[in-house]
Short mmCIF file of C-alpha atoms in Angstrom, two decimals:
data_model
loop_
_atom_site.label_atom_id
_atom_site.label_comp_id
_atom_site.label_asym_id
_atom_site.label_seq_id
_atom_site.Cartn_x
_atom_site.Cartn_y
_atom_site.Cartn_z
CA UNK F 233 95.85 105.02 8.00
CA UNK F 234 96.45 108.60 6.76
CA UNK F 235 96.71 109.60 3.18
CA UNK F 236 100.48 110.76 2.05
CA UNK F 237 101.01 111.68 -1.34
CA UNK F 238 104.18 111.31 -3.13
CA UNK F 239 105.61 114.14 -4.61
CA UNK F 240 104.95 116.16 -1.73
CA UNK F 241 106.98 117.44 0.96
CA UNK F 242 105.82 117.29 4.88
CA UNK F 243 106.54 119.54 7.88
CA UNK F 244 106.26 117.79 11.60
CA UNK F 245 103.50 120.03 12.22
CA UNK F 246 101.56 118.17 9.43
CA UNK F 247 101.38 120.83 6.65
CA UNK F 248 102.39 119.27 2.89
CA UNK F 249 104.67 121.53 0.70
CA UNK F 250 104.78 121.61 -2.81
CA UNK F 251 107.85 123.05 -4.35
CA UNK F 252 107.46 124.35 -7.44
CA UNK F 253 110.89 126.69 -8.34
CA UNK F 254 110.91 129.25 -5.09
CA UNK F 255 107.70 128.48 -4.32
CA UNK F 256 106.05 126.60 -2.55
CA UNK F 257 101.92 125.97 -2.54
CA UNK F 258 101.08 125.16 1.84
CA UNK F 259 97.96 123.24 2.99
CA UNK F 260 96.99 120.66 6.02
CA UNK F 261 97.88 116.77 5.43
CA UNK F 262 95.48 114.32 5.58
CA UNK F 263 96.39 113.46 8.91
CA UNK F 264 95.89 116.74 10.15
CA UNK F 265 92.95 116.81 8.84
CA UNK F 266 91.04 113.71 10.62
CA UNK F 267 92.99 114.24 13.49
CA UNK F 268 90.94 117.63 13.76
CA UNK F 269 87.82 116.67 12.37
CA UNK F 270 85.02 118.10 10.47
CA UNK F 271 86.66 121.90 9.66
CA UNK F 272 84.44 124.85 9.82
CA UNK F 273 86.69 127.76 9.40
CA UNK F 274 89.27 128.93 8.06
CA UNK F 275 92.00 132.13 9.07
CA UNK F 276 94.82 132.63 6.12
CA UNK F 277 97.16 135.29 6.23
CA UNK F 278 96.64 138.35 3.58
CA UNK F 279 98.67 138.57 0.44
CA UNK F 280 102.04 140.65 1.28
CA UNK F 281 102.75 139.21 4.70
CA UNK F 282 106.17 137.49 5.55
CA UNK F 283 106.99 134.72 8.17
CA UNK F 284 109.68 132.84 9.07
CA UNK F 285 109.69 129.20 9.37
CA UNK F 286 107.39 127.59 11.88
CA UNK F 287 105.59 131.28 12.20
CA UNK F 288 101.64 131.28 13.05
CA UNK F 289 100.07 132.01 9.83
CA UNK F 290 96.75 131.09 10.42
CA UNK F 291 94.12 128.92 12.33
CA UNK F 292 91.64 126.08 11.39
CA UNK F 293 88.81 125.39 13.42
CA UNK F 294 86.90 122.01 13.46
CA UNK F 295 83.87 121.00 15.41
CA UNK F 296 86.38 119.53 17.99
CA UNK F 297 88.86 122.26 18.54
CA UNK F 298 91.03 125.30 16.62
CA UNK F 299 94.68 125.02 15.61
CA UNK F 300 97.17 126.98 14.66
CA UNK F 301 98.71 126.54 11.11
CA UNK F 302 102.67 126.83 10.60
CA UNK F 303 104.45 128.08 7.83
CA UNK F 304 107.26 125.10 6.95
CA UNK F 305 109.38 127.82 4.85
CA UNK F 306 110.30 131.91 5.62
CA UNK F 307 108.73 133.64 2.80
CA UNK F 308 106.46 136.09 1.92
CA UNK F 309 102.75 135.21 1.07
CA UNK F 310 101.93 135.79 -3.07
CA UNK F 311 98.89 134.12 -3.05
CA UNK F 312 95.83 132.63 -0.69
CA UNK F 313 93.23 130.51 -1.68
CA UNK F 314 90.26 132.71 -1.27
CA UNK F 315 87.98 129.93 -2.47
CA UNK F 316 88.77 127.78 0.57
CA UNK F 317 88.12 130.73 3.04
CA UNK F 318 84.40 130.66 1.67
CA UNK F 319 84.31 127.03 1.97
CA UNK F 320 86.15 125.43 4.02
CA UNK F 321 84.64 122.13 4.49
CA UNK F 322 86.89 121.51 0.85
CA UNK F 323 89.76 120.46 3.23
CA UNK F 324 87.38 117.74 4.80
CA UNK F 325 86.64 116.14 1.49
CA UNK F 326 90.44 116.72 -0.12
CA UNK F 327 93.43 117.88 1.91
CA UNK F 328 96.09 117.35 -0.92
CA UNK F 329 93.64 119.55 -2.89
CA UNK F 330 92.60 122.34 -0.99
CA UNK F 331 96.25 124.54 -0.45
CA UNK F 332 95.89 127.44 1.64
CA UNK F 333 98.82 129.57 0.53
CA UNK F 334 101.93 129.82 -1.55
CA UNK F 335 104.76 131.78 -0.62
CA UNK F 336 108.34 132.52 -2.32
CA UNK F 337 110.73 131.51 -0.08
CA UNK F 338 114.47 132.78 -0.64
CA UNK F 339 116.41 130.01 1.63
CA UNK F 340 116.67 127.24 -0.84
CA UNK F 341 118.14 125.22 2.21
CA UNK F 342 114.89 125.29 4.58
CA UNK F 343 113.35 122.66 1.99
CA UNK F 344 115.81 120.07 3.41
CA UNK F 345 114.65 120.24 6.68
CA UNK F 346 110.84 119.07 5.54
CA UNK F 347 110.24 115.46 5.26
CA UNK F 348 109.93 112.92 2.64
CA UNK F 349 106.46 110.84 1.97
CA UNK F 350 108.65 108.18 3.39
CA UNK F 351 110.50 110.20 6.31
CA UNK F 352 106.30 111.43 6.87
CA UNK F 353 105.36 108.17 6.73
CA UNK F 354 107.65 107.13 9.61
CA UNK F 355 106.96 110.19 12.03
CA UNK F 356 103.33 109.38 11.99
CA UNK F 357 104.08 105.45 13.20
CA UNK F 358 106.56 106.76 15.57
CA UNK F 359 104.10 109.35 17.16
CA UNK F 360 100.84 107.30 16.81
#
């Protein structure tokens, strides 16, 4: 069974959202995460850039395949984790630790349309 942490909110594309204010700090769940495997890179977006919700902003590549990443909020991008570019094998060992990207998002709204541990918890029995 997959990690979910509480306090956390989830996207159905398996991204966790932490909202702090108007924004919000992005990385890959723990399901996401054994689901691809061992990851050996990592694409983030650049500082500046803007998406709207369920935009490409990235990939993740594992030894079994690549996937894209999905921003859960619009927003633009204020900060990338740089570290986890450089090394990111970090997502293997913690998901819930090792965020990609925080954007400020301006539709306070959006956040009720990501899902609850609980509401996460449920969409991963339902689609195992």
């Amino acid at each position: 069974m997959s990690k979910v942490m509480a306090g956390l909110m989830y996207s159905k594309e398996h991204e966790w959202v932490k909202i702090e204010g108007n924004r919000a700090t992005i990385g890959i769940t723990d399901y996401a995460q054994e689901s691809l495997g061992d990851i050996v890179f990592l694409e983030l977006p650049n500082v500046g850039d803007t998406f709207e919700a369920e935009d490409t902003f990235g990939v993740v590549e594992s030894v079994k395949a690549a996937s894209d990443l999905y921003t859960p909020l619009s927003g633009k991008v204020v900060e990338i984790n740089e570290d986890l570019v450089d090394s990111p094998e970090a997502i293997n060992e913690d998901p819930y630790n090792a965020w990609m990207m925080v954007i400020e998002f301006d539709d306070d709204a959006a956040v009720n349309n990501l899902l609850s541990k609980e509401q996460y918890e449920e969409f991963l029995e339902e689609n195992a």
